[in-house]
Amino acid sequence: MNILILGSGGREHTFAYNIASSPKCDGLFVAPGNAGTQSLATNIPISINDFSEVKRCVLQHNIDMVIVGPEEPLVRGIADFFTNDDQLKNIMLIGPSEKGAALEGSKEVAKEFMERNSIPTAAYRSFTADNLNEGQDFLETLSPPYVLKADGLAAGKGVLILNDINDAKTELENMLSHQKFGEASSKVVIEEFLKGIEMSVFVLTDGKNYKVLPTAKDYKRIGEGDTGLNTGGMGAISPVPFADEILTQKIEERIIKPTIRGIENENIDYKGFVFIGLIIVNEEPYVIEYNVRMGDPETEVVLPRLKTDLVDLLEATYKQRLGDISLEVDSRAATTVMVVSGGYPEAYEKGKIISGIEAVSDSIVFHAGTTFKNGAVVTNGGRVLAITSLEGDYKKALKKSYQNIGKLHFDTMYYRKDIGFDLT
Ligand code: AMP
Ligand code: GLY
């Protein structure tokens, strides 16, 4: 079949890497893609939030399956656009309907869904500019730190955690009355702070059946020791070393099963990935967020561990036959370390020539923000490359990723040297 992947990051390069080796894949296209996907697939320079452009591309290249990488097209309803179009309705699109995507697109929708389905999460209330004063009074009833979340999509920046009550009140006002995060913060969820360790689980569902994919832990902060600004993710490890059998079972029983049952009972058309961000408090799992796609850079450690053919899995997802598939996972650990442009996640320069990629051995180089310029691979984003290694344990895998990063160079290159520092 002909397969189209939408997106341009390390996640999409990883999907392309897995799918390119599937016997079921005849033609592979990535829109818009990057320099890495170009070596495996045909890159198509379109805007993926313009669904009529996506439609033209699907029809022109006789696409049978579309995999949606990032959240934005999903939250804008790309799955419904396909279902409601006579020429597209039989294309296998992997991703939830707009109603399902609201689990990521609105923090309040996600919280209400968890409440209805008795899924453990932090206590919360939501506010708009009309009841700002009530929001400020509610803050007074909580103890610090205060967690303020913009309701809508804010490119991973919409969560503020503040220690001081006056700062929290000011920021609540900035979000609600001064559009700190634009339209996304016209509603704000204020939530109880949970102290614990974070990890993520990934589930593939056809809306009824599900498969639990390998767990992963992401390192979100730019600085070593988890300091500084939040980024999209600076590195990841799979499996999560502390996720033992007991914790894994609690997560499946208390979180995954009620989530999938909720999707089914609420008639949410959902054929795609559910990425569940968790905080483990005293060995008890709580949901901090749903994402309706795979994570980046978590994909760079989850997919390389899948032994089951990914196209088979996705086809079964579309046809609601996931129950018939058995999932095989590589028992080795996978790690990835992100190499980023100096300045990221704030302003950074692009167009720096990257050298040393061909010298990398025994690791996989996934391109995140790269392009070709005058025949050379150059930087084209904040996150530039993800270096993934597979080994018997995560420490050995990390060592290999770091050895190979030593062979890479570009002006302003930066990476965290302490991925995994909090694990023993
Ligand atoms: P989110 O976008 O909801 O994943 O939040 C971003 C980050 O804020 C998370 O990865 C956590 O580190 C932190 N966070 C979110 N909600 C809470 C909470 N209720 N308690 C403590 N930390 C939180
Ligand atoms: N790495 C976090 C995310 O993809 O949202």
Coordinates of C-alpha atoms and ligand atoms in Angstrom, one line a residue:
M1 CA 0.0 0.0 0.0
N2 CA 1.0 3.7 -0.3
I3 CA 1.4 5.4 3.0
L4 CA 1.5 9.1 3.9
I5 CA 2.9 10.4 7.2
L6 CA 2.0 13.9 8.2
G7 CA 4.7 15.9 10.1
S8 CA 8.3 16.9 10.0
G9 CA 10.0 15.9 13.2
G10 CA 11.9 13.1 14.8
R11 CA 8.7 11.3 15.5
E12 CA 7.8 11.2 11.8
H13 CA 11.3 10.1 10.8
T14 CA 10.9 7.2 13.2
F15 CA 7.5 6.2 11.8
A16 CA 9.1 6.4 8.3
Y17 CA 12.1 4.3 9.4
N18 CA 9.8 1.5 10.8
I19 CA 7.3 1.6 7.9
A20 CA 10.0 1.7 5.1
S21 CA 11.0 -1.8 6.1
S22 CA 7.4 -3.2 6.2
P23 CA 6.7 -5.7 3.3
K24 CA 3.3 -4.1 3.1
C25 CA 4.6 -0.6 2.2
D26 CA 4.9 0.0 -1.6
G27 CA 5.2 3.8 -1.6
L28 CA 6.1 6.0 1.3
F29 CA 5.5 9.8 1.4
V30 CA 6.1 12.3 4.2
A31 CA 4.6 15.8 4.3
P32 CA 6.5 18.0 4.7
G33 CA 9.2 15.8 6.1
N34 CA 12.9 16.6 6.7
A35 CA 16.4 15.7 5.4
G36 CA 16.1 12.3 7.2
T37 CA 12.8 11.3 5.8
Q38 CA 14.0 12.3 2.3
S39 CA 16.4 9.3 2.3
L40 CA 13.5 6.9 3.0
A41 CA 10.5 8.5 1.4
T42 CA 9.3 11.2 -1.0
N43 CA 8.9 14.5 0.9
I44 CA 5.9 16.6 -0.1
P45 CA 6.0 20.3 0.8
I46 CA 2.4 21.0 1.9
S47 CA 0.9 22.6 4.9
I48 CA -0.7 19.7 6.9
N49 CA -3.3 22.0 8.5
D50 CA -4.7 22.8 5.1
F51 CA -6.9 19.7 4.6
S52 CA -7.7 20.5 0.9
E53 CA -3.9 20.3 0.2
V54 CA -3.7 17.0 2.1
K55 CA -6.7 15.7 0.0
R56 CA -5.0 16.7 -3.2
C57 CA -1.8 14.9 -2.1
V58 CA -3.7 11.7 -1.1
L59 CA -5.5 11.5 -4.4
Q60 CA -2.5 12.4 -6.5
H61 CA -0.3 9.7 -4.9
N62 CA -3.0 7.0 -4.5
I63 CA -2.5 6.9 -0.8
D64 CA -4.1 4.1 1.2
M65 CA -3.1 5.0 4.7
V66 CA -2.5 8.4 6.4
I67 CA -0.6 8.6 9.7
V68 CA -1.1 11.9 11.5
G69 CA 2.0 12.8 13.5
P70 CA 1.3 16.0 15.5
E71 CA -1.9 17.0 17.4
E72 CA -2.9 20.2 15.5
P73 CA -4.5 18.6 12.4
L74 CA -6.3 16.1 14.7
V75 CA -7.6 18.8 17.0
R76 CA -8.8 20.7 13.9
G77 CA -10.7 17.7 12.8
I78 CA -8.7 16.0 10.0
A79 CA -10.2 12.6 10.8
D80 CA -13.8 14.0 10.4
F81 CA -12.7 15.7 7.2
F82 CA -11.8 12.3 5.8
T83 CA -14.9 10.5 7.1
N84 CA -17.2 13.2 5.6
D85 CA -15.5 13.3 2.1
D86 CA -16.7 10.8 -0.5
Q87 CA -13.3 10.5 -2.1
L88 CA -11.4 10.1 1.3
K89 CA -13.9 8.1 3.5
N90 CA -12.2 4.8 2.8
I91 CA -8.6 5.9 3.3
M92 CA -7.2 4.4 6.5
L93 CA -6.5 7.5 8.5
I94 CA -4.8 6.8 11.8
G95 CA -5.8 9.4 14.4
P96 CA -8.9 10.2 16.5
S97 CA -12.0 12.2 15.5
E98 CA -12.2 15.9 16.6
K99 CA -14.3 14.7 19.6
G100 CA -11.5 12.3 20.6
A101 CA -8.7 14.8 19.9
A102 CA -10.4 17.2 22.4
L103 CA -8.8 15.0 25.1
E104 CA -5.6 16.9 24.2
G105 CA -7.1 20.0 22.7
S106 CA -8.9 21.0 25.9
K107 CA -7.6 20.3 29.4
E108 CA -11.2 20.8 30.8
V109 CA -12.6 18.2 28.4
A110 CA -9.9 15.8 29.5
K111 CA -10.6 16.5 33.2
E112 CA -14.3 16.0 32.8
F113 CA -13.7 12.8 30.9
M114 CA -11.5 11.5 33.7
E115 CA -14.1 12.5 36.3
R116 CA -16.9 10.7 34.4
N117 CA -14.8 7.6 34.1
S118 CA -13.3 7.6 37.6
I119 CA -9.7 7.9 36.3
P120 CA -7.3 9.1 39.0
T121 CA -6.1 12.7 38.4
A122 CA -5.3 15.9 40.4
A123 CA -8.3 17.7 41.8
Y124 CA -9.2 20.8 39.7
R125 CA -11.5 23.7 38.9
S126 CA -11.7 25.8 35.7
F127 CA -12.2 29.5 35.3
T128 CA -12.7 32.1 32.6
A129 CA -12.3 35.9 32.6
D130 CA -15.9 36.1 33.9
N131 CA -15.1 34.5 37.2
L132 CA -11.5 35.5 37.6
N133 CA -12.2 36.6 41.2
E134 CA -13.5 33.2 42.1
G135 CA -10.3 31.7 40.6
Q136 CA -8.2 34.0 42.7
D137 CA -10.2 33.0 45.8
F138 CA -9.8 29.3 44.9
L139 CA -6.1 29.8 44.7
E140 CA -6.2 31.0 48.4
T141 CA -7.7 27.6 49.4
L142 CA -4.8 25.7 47.9
S143 CA -1.3 25.2 49.2
P144 CA 1.7 25.9 47.0
P145 CA 3.0 25.2 44.4
Y146 CA 0.1 26.4 42.2
V147 CA -0.5 24.7 38.9
L148 CA -2.2 26.8 36.2
K149 CA -3.0 25.3 32.8
A150 CA -4.2 27.0 29.7
D151 CA -7.2 25.0 28.5
G152 CA -6.2 24.9 24.8
L153 CA -3.2 24.0 22.7
A154 CA -0.2 26.2 23.6
A155 CA 2.7 24.3 22.0
G156 CA 3.7 22.7 25.3
K157 CA 4.1 26.1 27.0
G158 CA 0.7 26.5 28.6
V159 CA 1.4 25.1 32.1
L160 CA 2.7 27.4 34.8
I161 CA 3.8 26.1 38.2
L162 CA 4.3 28.9 40.8
N163 CA 5.4 28.9 44.4
D164 CA 4.1 32.3 45.3
I165 CA 0.4 33.0 45.8
N166 CA 0.7 36.6 44.4
D167 CA 2.5 35.4 41.3
A168 CA -0.2 32.7 40.8
K169 CA -2.9 35.4 41.1
T170 CA -1.1 37.7 38.7
E171 CA -0.5 34.9 36.1
L172 CA -4.1 33.8 36.3
E173 CA -5.1 37.3 35.4
N174 CA -2.5 37.4 32.6
M175 CA -3.8 34.2 31.2
L176 CA -7.5 35.0 31.5
S177 CA -7.7 38.7 30.9
H178 CA -4.5 39.5 28.9
Q179 CA -4.4 36.5 26.6
K180 CA -1.0 35.3 27.8
F181 CA -1.3 32.2 25.7
G182 CA -3.8 33.8 23.2
E183 CA -7.2 32.0 22.8
A184 CA -5.7 28.9 24.5
S185 CA -5.8 30.6 27.9
S186 CA -9.3 32.1 27.7
K187 CA -10.1 29.3 30.0
V188 CA -7.7 28.1 32.8
V189 CA -7.7 24.9 34.7
I190 CA -6.2 25.3 38.3
E191 CA -5.1 22.0 39.6
E192 CA -3.8 20.4 42.8
F193 CA 0.0 19.9 42.6
L194 CA 1.1 16.3 42.6
K195 CA 4.6 15.5 43.8
G196 CA 6.1 12.4 42.3
I197 CA 8.0 11.0 39.3
E198 CA 6.7 11.2 35.7
M199 CA 6.4 8.6 33.1
S200 CA 4.3 7.9 30.0
V201 CA 2.4 5.1 28.6
F202 CA 1.3 4.7 25.0
V203 CA -1.7 2.8 23.9
L204 CA -2.9 2.0 20.4
T205 CA -6.7 1.7 20.2
D206 CA -9.3 1.0 17.5
G207 CA -12.0 2.5 19.8
K208 CA -12.7 -0.8 21.4
N209 CA -9.7 -3.0 21.6
Y210 CA -6.3 -1.8 22.6
K211 CA -2.6 -2.7 22.7
V212 CA -0.2 -1.3 25.3
L213 CA 3.0 -0.2 23.7
P214 CA 6.3 0.1 25.6
T215 CA 6.5 2.7 28.4
A216 CA 8.9 5.7 28.1
K217 CA 10.2 8.5 30.2
D218 CA 10.9 11.9 28.7
Y219 CA 13.3 14.7 29.9
K220 CA 11.4 17.9 29.3
R221 CA 13.6 20.7 30.7
I222 CA 16.4 22.3 28.7
G223 CA 19.0 22.2 31.6
E224 CA 20.8 19.4 33.4
G225 CA 19.2 18.3 36.6
D226 CA 15.8 19.1 35.2
T227 CA 16.3 22.9 35.4
G228 CA 15.3 25.8 33.1
L229 CA 12.6 26.1 30.5
N230 CA 10.4 23.3 29.3
T231 CA 11.1 22.0 25.8
G232 CA 9.4 19.5 23.6
G233 CA 11.7 16.9 25.1
M234 CA 15.5 16.5 25.4
G235 CA 15.8 12.7 25.6
A236 CA 13.9 9.6 26.4
I237 CA 14.3 6.1 27.8
S238 CA 12.2 3.0 27.2
P239 CA 11.2 0.9 29.1
V240 CA 10.8 3.0 32.3
P241 CA 13.1 1.2 34.7
F242 CA 11.0 1.7 37.8
A243 CA 7.7 0.6 36.1
D244 CA 7.6 -2.9 37.7
E245 CA 4.8 -5.5 37.3
I246 CA 2.7 -4.1 40.1
L247 CA 2.8 -0.5 38.9
T248 CA 2.2 -1.6 35.3
Q249 CA -0.8 -3.5 36.4
K250 CA -2.2 -0.6 38.4
I251 CA -1.8 1.6 35.3
E252 CA -3.6 -0.9 33.1
E253 CA -6.5 -1.5 35.5
R254 CA -7.0 2.0 36.8
I255 CA -6.1 4.1 33.9
I256 CA -5.9 2.4 30.5
K257 CA -9.0 0.2 30.8
P258 CA -11.3 2.9 32.0
T259 CA -9.9 5.3 29.4
I260 CA -10.7 2.9 26.5
R261 CA -14.0 1.9 28.0
G262 CA -14.8 5.7 28.3
I263 CA -13.9 6.2 24.7
E264 CA -16.2 3.3 23.7
N265 CA -19.1 4.1 26.0
E266 CA -19.1 7.8 25.0
N267 CA -19.2 6.9 21.3
I268 CA -15.9 8.6 20.5
D269 CA -14.6 7.6 17.1
Y270 CA -11.0 6.9 18.0
K271 CA -8.5 4.9 15.9
G272 CA -5.1 6.0 16.9
F273 CA -2.6 6.5 19.7
V274 CA -3.4 7.6 23.3
F275 CA -0.3 9.0 25.0
I276 CA -1.0 9.1 28.7
G277 CA 1.3 11.4 30.8
L278 CA 1.4 10.1 34.4
I279 CA 2.8 11.2 37.8
I280 CA 3.5 8.3 40.2
V281 CA 2.8 9.5 43.8
N282 CA 3.7 7.0 46.5
E283 CA 3.5 4.2 43.9
E284 CA 0.0 5.3 42.8
P285 CA -0.5 6.5 39.2
Y286 CA -2.3 9.7 38.4
V287 CA -3.0 11.1 34.9
I288 CA -1.6 14.6 34.3
E289 CA -2.5 14.7 30.6
Y290 CA -3.8 12.9 27.6
N291 CA -2.2 13.4 24.2
V292 CA -3.9 12.0 21.1
R293 CA -0.7 11.2 19.2
M294 CA 2.7 9.7 19.9
G295 CA 5.2 11.7 21.8
D296 CA 8.4 13.2 20.5
P297 CA 11.1 12.1 21.4
E298 CA 9.3 9.1 23.0
T299 CA 8.5 7.7 19.6
E300 CA 12.2 7.5 18.9
V301 CA 12.6 4.9 21.7
V302 CA 9.1 3.2 21.6
L303 CA 8.9 2.3 17.8
P304 CA 12.5 0.9 17.5
R305 CA 11.5 -1.6 20.2
L306 CA 8.4 -2.9 18.3
K307 CA 9.0 -6.2 16.5
T308 CA 5.4 -6.5 15.2
D309 CA 5.0 -5.0 11.8
L310 CA 3.8 -1.5 12.3
V311 CA 1.7 -1.4 9.1
D312 CA -0.1 -4.6 10.2
L313 CA -0.8 -3.0 13.6
L314 CA -2.1 0.2 12.0
E315 CA -4.2 -1.6 9.5
A316 CA -5.8 -3.7 12.3
T317 CA -6.4 -0.4 14.2
Y318 CA -8.3 1.0 11.3
K319 CA -10.3 -2.2 10.7
Q320 CA -11.1 -2.6 14.4
R321 CA -9.2 -5.9 14.6
L322 CA -6.6 -5.0 17.1
G323 CA -7.8 -7.9 19.3
D324 CA -6.5 -10.3 16.7
I325 CA -2.9 -9.0 16.8
S326 CA -0.2 -10.1 19.2
L327 CA 2.4 -7.5 20.1
E328 CA 6.1 -8.4 20.1
V329 CA 8.5 -6.1 21.8
D330 CA 12.3 -6.1 21.8
S331 CA 13.5 -6.8 25.4
R332 CA 16.4 -4.4 25.0
A333 CA 16.3 -0.9 26.4
A334 CA 16.2 2.1 24.0
T335 CA 17.5 5.6 24.7
T336 CA 17.5 8.7 22.7
V337 CA 19.4 12.0 23.3
M338 CA 18.2 15.1 21.5
V339 CA 20.8 17.4 19.9
V340 CA 19.4 20.9 19.7
S341 CA 20.3 24.4 18.4
G342 CA 21.9 26.8 20.9
G343 CA 19.2 29.1 22.3
Y344 CA 16.3 26.6 22.0
P345 CA 13.6 26.6 23.4
E346 CA 13.8 30.4 22.9
A347 CA 15.2 32.1 19.8
Y348 CA 17.8 30.1 17.8
E349 CA 19.5 30.3 14.4
K350 CA 18.9 27.9 11.5
G351 CA 21.0 26.8 8.5
K352 CA 24.1 25.5 10.4
I353 CA 25.9 22.8 8.5
I354 CA 25.8 19.4 10.4
S355 CA 28.9 17.2 10.1
G356 CA 29.6 13.7 11.3
I357 CA 26.3 11.9 10.7
E358 CA 27.9 9.3 8.4
A359 CA 30.4 8.5 11.2
V360 CA 27.7 7.4 13.6
S361 CA 27.8 3.6 14.1
D362 CA 25.5 1.3 16.0
S363 CA 23.0 4.0 16.8
I364 CA 20.1 5.4 14.7
V365 CA 20.2 9.1 13.8
F366 CA 16.6 10.4 13.6
H367 CA 16.3 13.8 12.0
A368 CA 14.1 16.3 13.9
G369 CA 14.8 19.7 12.5
T370 CA 17.0 19.4 9.4
T371 CA 16.8 20.2 5.7
F372 CA 19.1 20.1 2.7
K373 CA 20.8 23.3 1.5
N374 CA 23.3 23.2 -1.4
G375 CA 23.7 19.5 -1.0
A376 CA 24.5 19.7 2.8
V377 CA 22.4 18.7 5.7
V378 CA 21.7 21.9 7.8
T379 CA 19.8 22.7 10.9
N380 CA 16.2 23.8 10.4
G381 CA 14.6 23.7 13.9
G382 CA 15.2 23.9 17.6
R383 CA 15.5 20.1 18.1
V384 CA 17.8 18.9 15.3
L385 CA 18.7 15.2 15.7
A386 CA 17.8 12.4 18.1
I387 CA 20.4 9.7 18.6
T388 CA 18.8 6.4 19.5
S389 CA 20.6 3.3 20.8
L390 CA 19.4 -0.2 21.8
E391 CA 21.3 -2.2 24.4
G392 CA 20.8 -4.7 27.1
D393 CA 20.2 -1.9 29.7
Y394 CA 19.5 1.8 29.4
K395 CA 22.9 2.8 30.8
K396 CA 24.8 1.0 28.1
A397 CA 22.4 2.4 25.5
L398 CA 23.0 5.9 26.8
K399 CA 26.7 5.4 26.6
K400 CA 26.4 4.5 23.0
S401 CA 24.2 7.5 22.2
Y402 CA 26.7 9.8 23.9
Q403 CA 29.7 8.2 22.1
N404 CA 28.0 8.8 18.8
I405 CA 27.0 12.4 19.7
G406 CA 30.7 13.0 20.2
K407 CA 31.1 12.5 16.4
L408 CA 28.6 15.1 15.5
H409 CA 29.1 18.8 15.1
F410 CA 27.3 22.0 14.2
D411 CA 27.8 25.6 15.3
T412 CA 25.8 26.2 18.6
M413 CA 25.1 22.5 19.1
Y414 CA 23.8 21.6 22.6
Y415 CA 22.5 18.5 24.3
R416 CA 21.9 17.4 27.9
K417 CA 24.6 15.1 29.2
D418 CA 22.5 13.7 32.0
I419 CA 19.6 11.9 30.5
G420 CA 18.6 9.2 33.0
F421 CA 20.2 11.0 35.9
D422 CA 17.3 10.5 38.2
L423 CA 17.1 6.7 37.7
T424 CA 19.3 4.4 39.7
Ligands
AMP1 P1 1.1 19.1 30.9 O1 1.3 19.9 29.7 O2 -0.2 18.9 31.5 O3 1.8 17.7 30.7 O4 2.1 19.7 32.0 C1 3.4 20.0 31.8 C2 4.3 19.6 32.9 O5 3.8 20.3 34.1 C3 4.2 18.1 33.3 O6 5.1 17.4 32.5 C4 4.5 18.1 34.7 O7 5.9 18.2 34.9 C5 3.9 19.4 35.2 N1 2.6 19.2 35.8 C6 1.4 19.3 35.2 N2 0.4 19.1 36.0 C7 0.9 18.9 37.2 C8 0.4 18.6 38.5 N3 -0.9 18.5 38.7 N4 1.3 18.5 39.5 C9 2.6 18.6 39.3 N5 3.2 18.8 38.2 C10 2.3 19.0 37.1
GLY2 N1 7.7 14.8 24.6 C1 6.4 15.2 24.9 C2 5.4 15.3 23.9 O1 5.6 14.8 22.8 O2 4.4 15.9 24.1

